[in-house]
Amino acid sequence: MKRTLTILLTLAVLIMVNFSIWSHINNPLQLKSWTKTTMGVTFDPRRKEYTQKNGQFPTEAEIDQDLALLENKVHAVRTYSVLKGLHKIPELAAKHNLNTTVGAWIDGDLEKNRQEIETLLQVSNENNNKIVRVMVGNEVLFRNDIPVQQLIDYIREVKKRTWRPVSTSETFDIWLKHPELVAEVDFIGAHILPYWNGIAVEDAVDFVFEKYNELKKAYPDKPIVITEVGWPSDGQPYKHATASRANQAFFLREFLNRAAEQKIAYYIVEAFDQPWKMEIEGSAGAYWGIFNADRQPKYPMDGAVVALPGWKHWATGAAGVSAVLMGLFLFTRRTLALPGIVFFGVITNLAASFIFWTVSIGAQQYQTELTIAFWILLILMQILALTILLIETMEIVEVVWHRRTTRTFQPLTPSPDFRYPKVSIHLPIHNEPPMMVRKTLEALAKLDYPHYEVMVMDNNTKDPDVWEPVREDCERLGEKFRFYHLENWPGFKAGAINHALAETAPDAEIIAVIDSDYILSPDWLKAMVPYFDNENVGFVQSPQDYRDGHVNTFKRFCYWEYAGFFNIGMVQRNEYNAIIQHGTMTMVRKSALLEVGKWSEWCICEDSELGLRLYEAGYDSVYVKDSFGRGLMPDTMSGYMTQRFRWVYGAMQIIKAHWKSFTPSKKSPLTSAQRYYFVAGWLPWFSDALALIFTIASLILTGVIFLDPIHSELPVTAFLLPTIGLFSFKILRSLWLYQAKVPCSVWESIGASLSGLALTHTVARGVWQGMFVPGKPFMRTPKYEKQGPLFAGLMVVRQELFLLLLLIAGVVGMNSLEHFDNLSGKLWMGVLSVQAVPYLATVITLLMSILPHYRKKSALTIEEMDESI
């Protein structure tokens, strides 16, 4: 009861703190108010549903509704075209006491230009005093649609046929470049949009008046109207300009007050958001309106402004998810200390809030079917990333703040009256160096145990010079040793040890399996077999260990990378009777093995698959982390990668075959803890597979950015948690747990992390191929393998090297794009850089494995070391 109250109180405090953070981030911004009537806005009545393909222009009634919204808020509207029903705007605007600057759209379509001009003149010459100006074209020269002289000809024609002031609208720099155009117009219609000049919002209003004054100084006798000025409320940053709701409010209020003081004429761009403009101007093009596309005001023009108006709903959702997740994890853990509960709670709240923040961004934006699908995919990946993050957090919590329980096992000393059951030790070999196997056999002969046999199963070795010396060693060592040479034998390793099982002595009660390179401690059987006195114990496991870790830096780092699993993961899993059985240093109750159906020959990780079946049959396991045998690690990067690929691929085979056991159902034969730890143990591998997807997606998006930077969107927020977040936490977790539970130095723990990162792509390939490519054969890890030259090594890691070069090119390329000289661009370069780290680790690890002096040392010391053991 006390512990439950502690968890509930901790949960409540953390949620309150998290809610306070949301509140602080969304603290209302105190901006200068605007309480007067705005002089003018640009007006395009097209609705959210409009696209350039469907051409759904609004009806007259819809235009009238829009103008009614603007009544008493602005004095005037500016239009861009008079076709497709837009010629009605001046008449409708007059009903609402609004002046109109009416415009004709001019581009490279000369026939349409003629229609625009004739309709413009017709509208202008009607007796409507509410039309105050006439505009011939909008940014025609900026887009380079027609030559300047042709535009001048259009302007001259319109001036001859109407009495109203006539001009065109261009960016301020175009006017400065074309004094001949200035001479033809009645006033200068200038666009001054500091966002598109990449100006930070703090300097944007100063920029507007600076450019306005430049025009005024250049053309002192010509009236100037700022025909477009504004700031987007959302969208992709441009250089130093960030589009946001708060920035738009800040800019408009500052500009409107200053424009009123200086009595300048202007039109804010624009009245209503135009989502269709994303196709032309990029994501920011949709968000220039003071009203959104649903005709709702984005914020008041006086008083405080909140960056995310619905933040309380998002914060509440994040708090609810955090509470559920904390409950699911913490109420099932009875051995956690308070610091662990707090740490897990903090990470849970932060991760849940990050996902809700990401979702809130997408919810505020205009989406198409394609972008909705994209966001759904990103959110699902974020949820998977969150799941991985929480599981790795729980691992830290349980390892660092876990109290010892009754399932912490130590080596046993048999009692004087202990009945020693017979053990049949199975030693499968395939094309192994005879001298290496001889050392294993001689160590087996020295076991301090009264009743055991050794069955050596040579599986499909072709060369008699390789397998016959092993047979001779077995004959020399006596009747306990039996040798079988299997020709054309199916089933790989599992097939060989199944044959050994069939030939096992009838009175043997325990099957033990070791690899051909292991040298055992004499007390292995005596220290471990007594655990089988508990009739419910199905298998007993001690760790894989290695004797060549000091040979070179490559092997030393690999050694500690292996050690992490056996000193951290297996110890914690043992607390919940959920260890992974591995095919060396394992003992299985023979009757249980026969009961569940022998070793599976369809799975290349037959050991782990058997352990799972034993759990499904209701048997318990025992894990003692003391080392009783030491083998040899892979000698090359190729062997290291092949071994890990086999483990991952085999795990995917197991998941597909036993998926029903992992579902949270009463029909599952596994306990809830076993289901959790099997899934949790494999999820980091899925994390690497997810990282590969994000890497490929990042490279594709970066390529799109290079091709079209203006219209490209950088979904930085959606990539932060699955890339930088997970990577950083993965490194933190590794170093923290290693220092807590693995007897190595900081340098060695860093080396272990480097080695683990070097296998990231290998693991990702193993996951995807294991899930979708059936029938991969068993892949043997060779011993005493000769390392090839540098080129051969680079070919082994060619995929990693290729992706590394692409990511480096992406970083360099992004750094060269002026458009993304902003926080968003720097974060994206950070994403690409983090994604490059595992591939760089692969290349570094490869180079460590092939340095010539390491190769020489390896060849000299392995034999010497084996002789000394």
XYZ file of C-alpha atoms in Angstrom, residues 267 285 463 596 663 668 802:
7
model
C -2.153 46.293 -47.809
C 2.698 30.247 -48.688
C 38.157 -32.448 -45.976
C 8.785 -29.886 -26.452
C 0.308 -11.071 -27.560
C -0.539 -16.963 -24.226
C 27.898 4.254 -49.321
